[in-house]
XYZ file of C-alpha atoms in Angstrom:
159
model
C 0.000 0.000 0.000
C 2.837 2.394 0.859
C 4.459 1.697 -2.524
C 1.204 2.494 -4.293
C 0.859 5.790 -2.407
C 4.480 6.669 -3.144
C 3.990 5.884 -6.849
C 0.796 7.949 -7.023
C 2.526 10.831 -5.230
C 5.475 10.793 -7.631
C 3.131 10.555 -10.610
C 1.103 13.536 -9.364
C 4.241 15.633 -8.807
C 5.647 14.805 -12.253
C 2.315 15.568 -13.936
C 2.066 18.864 -12.044
C 5.641 19.813 -12.972
C 5.137 19.170 -16.703
C 5.386 22.417 -18.615
C 2.640 23.394 -20.992
C 1.655 26.299 -23.199
C -1.494 28.119 -22.047
C -4.488 27.794 -24.359
C -4.466 31.531 -25.168
C -1.267 30.957 -27.214
C -2.659 28.035 -29.195
C -4.117 28.536 -32.644
C -3.326 30.320 -35.876
C -1.966 33.886 -35.761
C -1.755 36.178 -38.816
C 0.875 38.917 -39.045
C -0.516 42.407 -38.544
C 2.337 44.913 -38.095
C 5.977 45.411 -37.050
C 8.010 47.683 -34.796
C 11.744 48.145 -35.556
C 11.839 44.899 -37.546
C 13.601 46.377 -40.582
C 16.188 47.944 -38.259
C 16.590 44.598 -36.479
C 17.266 42.792 -39.772
C 19.648 45.541 -40.899
C 21.615 45.308 -37.640
C 21.922 41.547 -38.240
C 23.529 42.294 -41.597
C 20.603 41.301 -43.814
C 20.832 43.056 -47.189
C 18.290 45.595 -48.453
C 16.574 43.362 -51.044
C 16.290 40.392 -48.669
C 14.909 42.661 -45.927
C 12.240 43.990 -48.289
C 11.258 40.462 -49.328
C 10.964 39.461 -45.659
C 8.978 42.577 -44.755
C 6.492 42.151 -47.603
C 5.901 38.416 -47.199
C 2.822 37.296 -45.314
C 3.533 35.419 -42.087
C 1.316 33.127 -40.052
C 2.365 31.492 -36.780
C 0.665 28.305 -35.596
C 1.008 26.809 -32.119
C -0.976 23.598 -31.544
C -1.028 20.475 -29.419
C 0.451 17.541 -31.320
C -2.128 14.767 -31.669
C 0.612 12.173 -32.293
C 2.731 12.963 -29.244
C 2.510 14.607 -25.865
C 4.113 17.734 -27.333
C 3.344 20.572 -29.698
C 3.369 21.475 -33.369
C 4.994 24.838 -34.117
C 4.651 26.327 -37.599
C 5.872 29.431 -39.385
C 4.004 29.842 -42.658
C 5.148 32.439 -45.177
C 4.500 33.194 -48.815
C 8.055 32.002 -49.537
C 8.681 29.047 -47.209
C 6.943 27.049 -44.490
C 8.662 25.522 -41.468
C 6.936 22.932 -39.282
C 8.285 21.359 -36.089
C 6.294 18.382 -34.764
C 6.536 16.618 -31.417
C 8.117 19.647 -29.738
C 8.703 19.109 -26.018
C 9.146 22.265 -23.962
C 12.667 22.642 -22.623
C 14.088 19.896 -24.878
C 16.524 20.776 -27.661
C 16.066 19.265 -31.123
C 17.760 19.672 -34.501
C 15.874 20.925 -37.566
C 16.126 23.341 -40.477
C 15.327 26.969 -39.736
C 13.707 29.540 -42.017
C 17.135 30.078 -43.617
C 17.222 26.359 -44.633
C 20.314 25.695 -42.484
C 20.527 23.254 -39.587
C 19.682 24.685 -36.144
C 19.585 23.458 -32.559
C 16.145 24.639 -31.437
C 14.550 24.838 -27.997
C 11.051 26.026 -27.149
C 10.212 26.753 -23.521
C 7.592 28.521 -21.436
C 8.237 30.622 -18.322
C 6.978 33.855 -16.788
C 4.094 34.159 -19.253
C 6.349 33.942 -22.328
C 6.928 31.231 -24.903
C 10.556 31.326 -26.039
C 12.080 29.921 -29.214
C 15.891 29.650 -29.157
C 17.969 28.921 -32.283
C 21.670 28.074 -32.486
C 22.945 27.715 -36.061
C 25.318 24.813 -36.758
C 27.047 26.488 -39.699
C 27.592 29.926 -38.196
C 30.246 29.556 -35.530
C 30.731 32.661 -33.469
C 27.264 34.027 -34.192
C 25.143 34.522 -31.098
C 22.091 32.389 -30.521
C 18.770 33.963 -31.413
C 15.872 33.894 -28.991
C 12.361 34.995 -29.842
C 9.901 35.641 -27.017
C 6.159 35.383 -27.597
C 3.498 36.718 -25.279
C -0.191 37.548 -25.528
C -1.343 41.074 -24.708
C -4.780 42.563 -25.429
C -5.688 39.553 -27.575
C -2.597 39.939 -29.799
C 0.397 37.623 -30.040
C 3.584 39.670 -29.815
C 6.912 38.260 -30.987
C 9.847 40.124 -29.451
C 13.445 39.955 -30.736
C 16.513 41.696 -29.328
C 19.849 42.538 -30.946
C 22.049 44.473 -28.537
C 19.979 47.438 -27.370
C 17.531 47.202 -30.292
C 14.159 45.569 -29.588
C 11.921 44.605 -32.503
C 8.334 43.387 -32.268
C 6.017 41.620 -34.668
C 2.300 41.684 -33.901
C -0.145 38.920 -34.839
C -3.933 38.640 -34.582
C -5.965 35.437 -34.292
C -6.711 34.119 -37.760
């Protein structure tokens, strides 16, 4: 009986400690507007023509529970390229292609009301990792990116 109680207690603690994304983040989000995004791309060294293509492409973000696993499906859909990560476990690093078609180490996590997406590029030694923070405010999904002292934001509305 004591073993059963101990097992149930450990199971309850592990289930309680499992990270999850709040429902308000889940769904399809369509790009609405930007703040300092062109400046952010310029500071990263992205050329003028590429920046303009990025700025004028439509973007949709999708965060959903994965029906095949106990994780999530994360999608970035654009008019140029789509990226889909399936079976994402919060806090666990995985390897996949990023929007730039190169191999990345990627980690999604959730803490303090923010969903974070961290990318480390395999082929770009010496470049800093990139972390995007997502949060919901006034019914909008806000994606925040920082480069030095420059903060850029992309705003999305429920689609």
